[in-house]
PDB file of C-alpha atoms in Angstrom:
ATOM      1  CA  MET Q  17      56.216 234.446 -13.162  1.00 67.00           C
ATOM      2  CA  ASN Q  18      53.423 237.038 -13.183  1.00 76.00           C
ATOM      3  CA  LYS Q  19      52.160 235.616 -16.469  1.00 77.00           C
ATOM      4  CA  LEU Q  20      51.908 232.150 -14.901  1.00 72.00           C
ATOM      5  CA  ILE Q  21      49.938 233.540 -11.950  1.00 78.00           C
ATOM      6  CA  TYR Q  22      47.491 235.293 -14.302  1.00 71.00           C
ATOM      7  CA  ILE Q  23      46.983 232.134 -16.344  1.00 73.00           C
ATOM      8  CA  MET Q  24      46.394 230.031 -13.216  1.00 70.00           C
ATOM      9  CA  ALA Q  25      43.939 232.608 -11.839  1.00 69.00           C
ATOM     10  CA  LEU Q  26      42.071 232.654 -15.150  1.00 62.00           C
ATOM     11  CA  LEU Q  27      41.816 228.857 -15.172  1.00 62.00           C
ATOM     12  CA  CYS Q  28      40.374 228.928 -11.652  1.00 63.00           C
ATOM     13  CA  ILE Q  29      37.786 231.561 -12.539  1.00 64.00           C
ATOM     14  CA  VAL Q  30      36.554 230.212 -15.882  1.00 58.00           C
ATOM     15  CA  PRO Q  31      33.863 227.573 -15.344  1.00 56.00           C
ATOM     16  CA  ALA Q  32      34.563 224.223 -16.929  1.00 54.00           C
ATOM     17  CA  SER Q  33      32.784 220.937 -17.051  1.00 53.00           C
ATOM     18  CA  SER Q  34      33.520 217.491 -18.330  1.00 50.00           C
ATOM     19  CA  LYS Q  35      30.745 215.010 -18.904  1.00 49.00           C
ATOM     20  CA  ALA Q  36      31.262 211.334 -19.518  1.00 50.00           C
ATOM     21  CA  GLN Q  37      27.705 210.384 -18.619  1.00 52.00           C
ATOM     22  CA  SER Q  38      24.336 211.886 -19.311  1.00 53.00           C
ATOM     23  CA  LEU Q  39      22.997 214.519 -16.928  1.00 56.00           C
ATOM     24  CA  ARG Q  40      20.145 216.558 -18.370  1.00 57.00           C
ATOM     25  CA  GLN Q  41      19.956 220.148 -17.163  1.00 59.00           C
ATOM     26  CA  PRO Q  42      17.907 223.020 -18.582  1.00 58.00           C
ATOM     27  CA  VAL Q  43      19.737 225.641 -20.627  1.00 52.00           C
ATOM     28  CA  SER Q  44      17.902 228.531 -18.945  1.00 54.00           C
ATOM     29  CA  ALA Q  45      20.267 230.341 -16.556  1.00 47.00           C
ATOM     30  CA  ILE Q  46      17.585 230.851 -13.916  1.00 52.00           C
ATOM     31  CA  TYR Q  47      17.050 227.117 -13.580  1.00 54.00           C
ATOM     32  CA  LEU Q  48      20.738 226.272 -13.664  1.00 52.00           C
ATOM     33  CA  GLY Q  49      20.831 227.293 -10.040  1.00 55.00           C
ATOM     34  CA  GLN Q  50      20.613 231.062  -9.704  1.00 58.00           C
ATOM     35  CA  ALA Q  51      17.201 230.881  -8.082  1.00 60.00           C
ATOM     36  CA  SER Q  52      18.249 228.099  -5.727  1.00 68.00           C
ATOM     37  CA  TYR Q  53      20.428 230.411  -3.656  1.00 72.00           C
ATOM     38  CA  SER Q  54      18.192 233.460  -3.564  1.00 72.00           C
ATOM     39  CA  THR Q  55      15.599 234.221  -0.923  1.00 69.00           C
ATOM     40  CA  GLN Q  56      14.114 236.951  -3.151  1.00 69.00           C
ATOM     41  CA  PHE Q  57      13.552 234.817  -6.228  1.00 69.00           C
ATOM     42  CA  GLY Q  58      12.331 231.345  -5.471  1.00 74.00           C
ATOM     43  CA  ASP Q  59       9.805 229.379  -7.453  1.00 83.00           C
ATOM     44  CA  VAL Q  60       8.711 225.815  -7.988  1.00 87.00           C
ATOM     45  CA  PHE Q  61      11.740 225.072 -10.193  1.00 88.00           C
ATOM     46  CA  SER Q  62      14.284 226.297  -7.617  1.00 87.00           C
ATOM     47  CA  TYR Q  63      14.239 223.035  -5.710  1.00 89.00           C
ATOM     48  CA  LEU Q  64      15.148 221.013  -8.798  1.00 89.00           C
ATOM     49  CA  ASN Q  65      18.720 222.305  -8.455  1.00 87.00           C
ATOM     50  CA  ASN Q  66      18.913 222.229  -4.666  1.00 90.00           C
ATOM     51  CA  GLN Q  67      16.142 220.563  -2.686  1.00 94.00           C
ATOM     52  CA  ALA Q  68      16.794 222.840   0.300  1.00 94.00           C
ATOM     53  CA  ALA Q  69      15.302 225.716  -1.746  1.00 92.00           C
ATOM     54  CA  LEU Q  70      11.934 223.968  -1.386  1.00 94.00           C
ATOM     55  CA  ALA Q  71      11.902 225.026   2.296  1.00 94.00           C
ATOM     56  CA  GLN Q  72      11.440 228.702   1.288  1.00 91.00           C
ATOM     57  CA  ILE Q  73       8.296 228.156  -0.816  1.00 93.00           C
ATOM     58  CA  LYS Q  74       5.272 229.597   1.007  1.00 93.00           C
ATOM     59  CA  ASN Q  75       2.323 228.658  -1.266  1.00 94.00           C
ATOM     60  CA  VAL Q  76       1.227 225.644  -3.274  1.00 96.00           C
ATOM     61  CA  THR Q  77       2.788 226.138  -6.699  1.00 94.00           C
ATOM     62  CA  ALA Q  78       3.068 224.192  -9.922  1.00 96.00           C
ATOM     63  CA  GLY Q  79       4.977 224.755 -13.126  1.00 92.00           C
ATOM     64  CA  VAL Q  80       5.619 223.307 -16.553  1.00 92.00           C
ATOM     65  CA  TYR Q  81       8.915 223.891 -18.354  1.00 89.00           C
ATOM     66  CA  GLY Q  82       9.984 222.804 -21.817  1.00 89.00           C
ATOM     67  CA  GLU Q  83      12.865 223.461 -24.113  1.00 88.00           C
ATOM     68  CA  ARG Q  84      13.896 222.247 -27.520  1.00 86.00           C
ATOM     69  CA  ARG Q  85      17.616 222.768 -28.011  1.00 83.00           C
ATOM     70  CA  PHE Q  86      18.645 223.715 -31.544  1.00 85.00           C
ATOM     71  CA  LEU Q  87      14.952 223.352 -32.530  1.00 87.00           C
ATOM     72  CA  LEU Q  88      15.360 219.565 -32.692  1.00 87.00           C
ATOM     73  CA  SER Q  89      12.751 217.302 -31.130  1.00 84.00           C
ATOM     74  CA  ALA Q  90      15.509 214.804 -30.255  1.00 86.00           C
ATOM     75  CA  THR Q  91      17.015 217.323 -27.817  1.00 86.00           C
ATOM     76  CA  SER Q  92      13.788 218.219 -26.025  1.00 89.00           C
ATOM     77  CA  LEU Q  93      13.549 218.468 -22.243  1.00 90.00           C
ATOM     78  CA  TYR Q  94      10.215 218.724 -20.421  1.00 92.00           C
ATOM     79  CA  THR Q  95       9.678 219.194 -16.695  1.00 93.00           C
ATOM     80  CA  VAL Q  96       6.583 219.339 -14.507  1.00 95.00           C
ATOM     81  CA  ALA Q  97       7.032 220.342 -10.860  1.00 95.00           C
ATOM     82  CA  VAL Q  98       4.696 220.861  -7.901  1.00 97.00           C
ATOM     83  CA  ALA Q  99       5.540 222.233  -4.446  1.00 96.00           C
ATOM     84  CA  ILE Q 100       3.269 221.757  -1.438  1.00 97.00           C
ATOM     85  CA  PRO Q 101       4.127 223.592   1.798  1.00 96.00           C
ATOM     86  CA  THR Q 102       2.997 222.118   5.123  1.00 96.00           C
ATOM     87  CA  LYS Q 103       3.670 223.124   8.713  1.00 94.00           C
ATOM     88  CA  ASN Q 104       6.118 220.215   9.165  1.00 94.00           C
ATOM     89  CA  GLY Q 105       8.133 220.919   6.027  1.00 96.00           C
ATOM     90  CA  ASN Q 106       7.517 221.252   2.306  1.00 97.00           C
ATOM     91  CA  PHE Q 107       6.977 218.507  -0.248  1.00 98.00           C
ATOM     92  CA  GLY Q 108       7.711 218.515  -3.942  1.00 97.00           C
ATOM     93  CA  VAL Q 109       6.885 216.202  -6.825  1.00 98.00           C
ATOM     94  CA  ASN Q 110       8.504 216.433 -10.247  1.00 96.00           C
ATOM     95  CA  ILE Q 111       8.670 214.563 -13.532  1.00 97.00           C
ATOM     96  CA  LYS Q 112      11.294 215.067 -16.249  1.00 94.00           C
ATOM     97  CA  TYR Q 113      11.402 213.656 -19.763  1.00 94.00           C
ATOM     98  CA  SER Q 114      14.028 214.162 -22.431  1.00 92.00           C
ATOM     99  CA  GLY Q 115      14.776 212.630 -25.783  1.00 91.00           C
ATOM    100  CA  PHE Q 116      12.676 211.136 -28.571  1.00 90.00           C
ATOM    101  CA  LYS Q 117      11.268 207.728 -29.555  1.00 89.00           C
ATOM    102  CA  ASN Q 118      14.658 206.102 -30.286  1.00 90.00           C
ATOM    103  CA  PHE Q 119      16.364 207.326 -27.103  1.00 90.00           C
ATOM    104  CA  ASN Q 120      14.761 208.884 -24.072  1.00 92.00           C
ATOM    105  CA  GLU Q 121      15.320 209.408 -20.394  1.00 92.00           C
ATOM    106  CA  SER Q 122      12.709 209.960 -17.723  1.00 94.00           C
ATOM    107  CA  GLN Q 123      12.818 210.720 -14.034  1.00 94.00           C
ATOM    108  CA  ALA Q 124      10.144 210.972 -11.371  1.00 97.00           C
ATOM    109  CA  GLY Q 125      11.065 212.438  -8.006  1.00 97.00           C
ATOM    110  CA  ILE Q 126       9.562 213.211  -4.632  1.00 98.00           C
ATOM    111  CA  ALA Q 127      11.276 215.773  -2.399  1.00 98.00           C
ATOM    112  CA  TYR Q 128      11.054 216.990   1.181  1.00 98.00           C
ATOM    113  CA  ALA Q 129      12.659 220.078   2.701  1.00 97.00           C
ATOM    114  CA  ARG Q 130      12.468 222.075   5.881  1.00 97.00           C
ATOM    115  CA  SER Q 131      14.143 224.938   7.672  1.00 96.00           C
ATOM    116  CA  LEU Q 132      16.310 224.122  10.657  1.00 96.00           C
ATOM    117  CA  GLY Q 133      15.963 227.454  12.373  1.00 92.00           C
ATOM    118  CA  SER Q 134      16.427 230.737  10.550  1.00 91.00           C
ATOM    119  CA  LYS Q 135      19.903 230.029   9.158  1.00 94.00           C
ATOM    120  CA  VAL Q 136      19.823 226.532   7.598  1.00 96.00           C
ATOM    121  CA  ASP Q 137      17.517 224.804   5.095  1.00 96.00           C
ATOM    122  CA  VAL Q 138      17.939 221.130   4.183  1.00 98.00           C
ATOM    123  CA  GLY Q 139      16.243 218.955   1.599  1.00 97.00           C
ATOM    124  CA  ILE Q 140      16.290 215.492   0.081  1.00 98.00           C
ATOM    125  CA  GLN Q 141      14.767 213.958  -3.022  1.00 98.00           C
ATOM    126  CA  PHE Q 142      14.311 210.341  -4.098  1.00 97.00           C
ATOM    127  CA  ASN Q 143      14.166 209.624  -7.824  1.00 96.00           C
ATOM    128  CA  TYR Q 144      13.160 206.812 -10.118  1.00 95.00           C
ATOM    129  CA  TYR Q 145      15.332 207.248 -13.203  1.00 92.00           C
ATOM    130  CA  GLY Q 146      15.194 205.273 -16.428  1.00 92.00           C
ATOM    131  CA  TYR Q 147      16.353 205.326 -20.000  1.00 90.00           C
ATOM    132  CA  LYS Q 148      15.034 203.569 -23.068  1.00 92.00           C
ATOM    133  CA  VAL Q 149      16.798 202.690 -26.309  1.00 90.00           C
ATOM    134  CA  PRO Q 150      14.302 200.447 -28.151  1.00 89.00           C
ATOM    135  CA  ALA Q 151      16.866 198.838 -30.470  1.00 85.00           C
ATOM    136  CA  TYR Q 152      19.372 198.240 -27.688  1.00 85.00           C
ATOM    137  CA  ASN Q 153      18.451 198.337 -24.030  1.00 84.00           C
ATOM    138  CA  SER Q 154      16.201 199.825 -21.397  1.00 88.00           C
ATOM    139  CA  SER Q 155      17.126 200.155 -17.767  1.00 89.00           C
ATOM    140  CA  SER Q 156      16.189 201.975 -14.579  1.00 90.00           C
ATOM    141  CA  THR Q 157      17.424 202.678 -11.097  1.00 91.00           C
ATOM    142  CA  VAL Q 158      16.552 204.517  -7.904  1.00 93.00           C
ATOM    143  CA  ASP Q 159      18.776 207.333  -6.672  1.00 93.00           C
ATOM    144  CA  PHE Q 160      18.642 210.312  -4.358  1.00 95.00           C
ATOM    145  CA  GLU Q 161      19.891 213.868  -4.087  1.00 95.00           C
ATOM    146  CA  ILE Q 162      20.446 215.997  -1.035  1.00 97.00           C
ATOM    147  CA  GLY Q 163      21.059 219.690  -0.508  1.00 96.00           C
ATOM    148  CA  ALA Q 164      21.601 222.343   2.134  1.00 96.00           C
ATOM    149  CA  ILE Q 165      21.483 226.129   2.086  1.00 94.00           C
ATOM    150  CA  VAL Q 166      23.030 228.280   4.801  1.00 95.00           C
ATOM    151  CA  HIS Q 167      21.815 231.883   5.135  1.00 93.00           C
ATOM    152  CA  LEU Q 168      25.088 233.525   6.143  1.00 93.00           C
ATOM    153  CA  THR Q 169      23.554 237.016   6.357  1.00 92.00           C
ATOM    154  CA  ASP Q 170      20.268 238.617   5.293  1.00 89.00           C
ATOM    155  CA  LYS Q 171      21.653 239.017   1.779  1.00 88.00           C
ATOM    156  CA  PHE Q 172      24.290 236.297   1.388  1.00 90.00           C
ATOM    157  CA  ASN Q 173      23.496 232.575   1.012  1.00 91.00           C
ATOM    158  CA  MET Q 174      25.636 229.528   0.393  1.00 92.00           C
ATOM    159  CA  GLY Q 175      24.492 226.090  -0.688  1.00 92.00           C
ATOM    160  CA  VAL Q 176      25.741 222.637  -1.526  1.00 94.00           C
ATOM    161  CA  HIS Q 177      23.951 219.956  -3.543  1.00 93.00           C
ATOM    162  CA  MET Q 178      24.842 216.325  -4.193  1.00 94.00           C
ATOM    163  CA  TYR Q 179      23.159 214.197  -6.853  1.00 93.00           C
ATOM    164  CA  ASN Q 180      23.601 210.439  -6.439  1.00 91.00           C
ATOM    165  CA  PRO Q 181      26.514 210.784  -3.976  1.00 90.00           C
ATOM    166  CA  VAL Q 182      26.826 207.041  -3.259  1.00 88.00           C
ATOM    167  CA  GLY Q 183      26.884 205.938  -6.887  1.00 82.00           C
ATOM    168  CA  GLY Q 184      24.595 203.266  -8.176  1.00 81.00           C
ATOM    169  CA  LYS Q 185      24.119 201.084 -11.199  1.00 84.00           C
ATOM    170  CA  PHE Q 186      21.280 200.515 -13.585  1.00 84.00           C
ATOM    171  CA  SER Q 187      19.178 197.391 -13.095  1.00 80.00           C
ATOM    172  CA  THR Q 188      20.060 195.579 -16.339  1.00 81.00           C
ATOM    173  CA  SER Q 189      23.603 196.760 -16.974  1.00 78.00           C
ATOM    174  CA  ASN Q 190      26.793 197.560 -15.125  1.00 78.00           C
ATOM    175  CA  GLU Q 191      26.621 201.173 -16.250  1.00 82.00           C
ATOM    176  CA  LYS Q 192      26.919 203.613 -13.376  1.00 84.00           C
ATOM    177  CA  LEU Q 193      24.543 206.502 -12.910  1.00 85.00           C
ATOM    178  CA  THR Q 194      26.033 209.982 -13.001  1.00 85.00           C
ATOM    179  CA  ALA Q 195      27.099 211.590  -9.722  1.00 88.00           C
ATOM    180  CA  ALA Q 196      27.171 215.393  -9.544  1.00 88.00           C
ATOM    181  CA  TYR Q 197      28.295 217.804  -6.823  1.00 90.00           C
ATOM    182  CA  LYS Q 198      27.465 221.507  -6.849  1.00 88.00           C
ATOM    183  CA  ILE Q 199      28.249 224.432  -4.607  1.00 88.00           C
ATOM    184  CA  GLY Q 200      26.819 227.901  -5.016  1.00 85.00           C
ATOM    185  CA  LEU Q 201      26.677 231.373  -3.547  1.00 85.00           C
ATOM    186  CA  GLY Q 202      23.818 233.819  -3.769  1.00 84.00           C
ATOM    187  CA  TYR Q 203      23.597 237.519  -3.049  1.00 82.00           C
ATOM    188  CA  ASP Q 204      20.165 239.178  -2.851  1.00 79.00           C
TER     189      ASP Q 204
END
């Protein structure tokens, strides 16, 4: 019985994912979400994983990120992001491109976030997403993502992020766009 409990606990602790649809995320651990739930380390890329993190950015910032997985141009991912703080909330603009000439995906997004008091940050982003396969098909759609971060204490934060929570289909096919749900904890 104890062995079964240990195996079940191990399965609950070990992260696992299953992907049936494309969802491009950077390999870098910082941009996988660590920075999204930290008040000490926040930069222009933080809001790409949870738009509520945009509320903590204090200065106009811009960044360019690129990676080439396995040193293959076909697995490239490039991102450009800009964050603009205002007194009524913060705005962000980002563009992502991945792939190569025979298959590529691109996304352009505009985000808005603000603090609701000292304990809660919320954010939303609207995206134009498209893919192109020259020999087969090209299609696009509009989607959105929404996030919230709760500052439980001065050092402990919790957040939730939903990408395309209502589903959606591409314009020229019945293929559904990926939906993703994330939850995270951060300790500063």
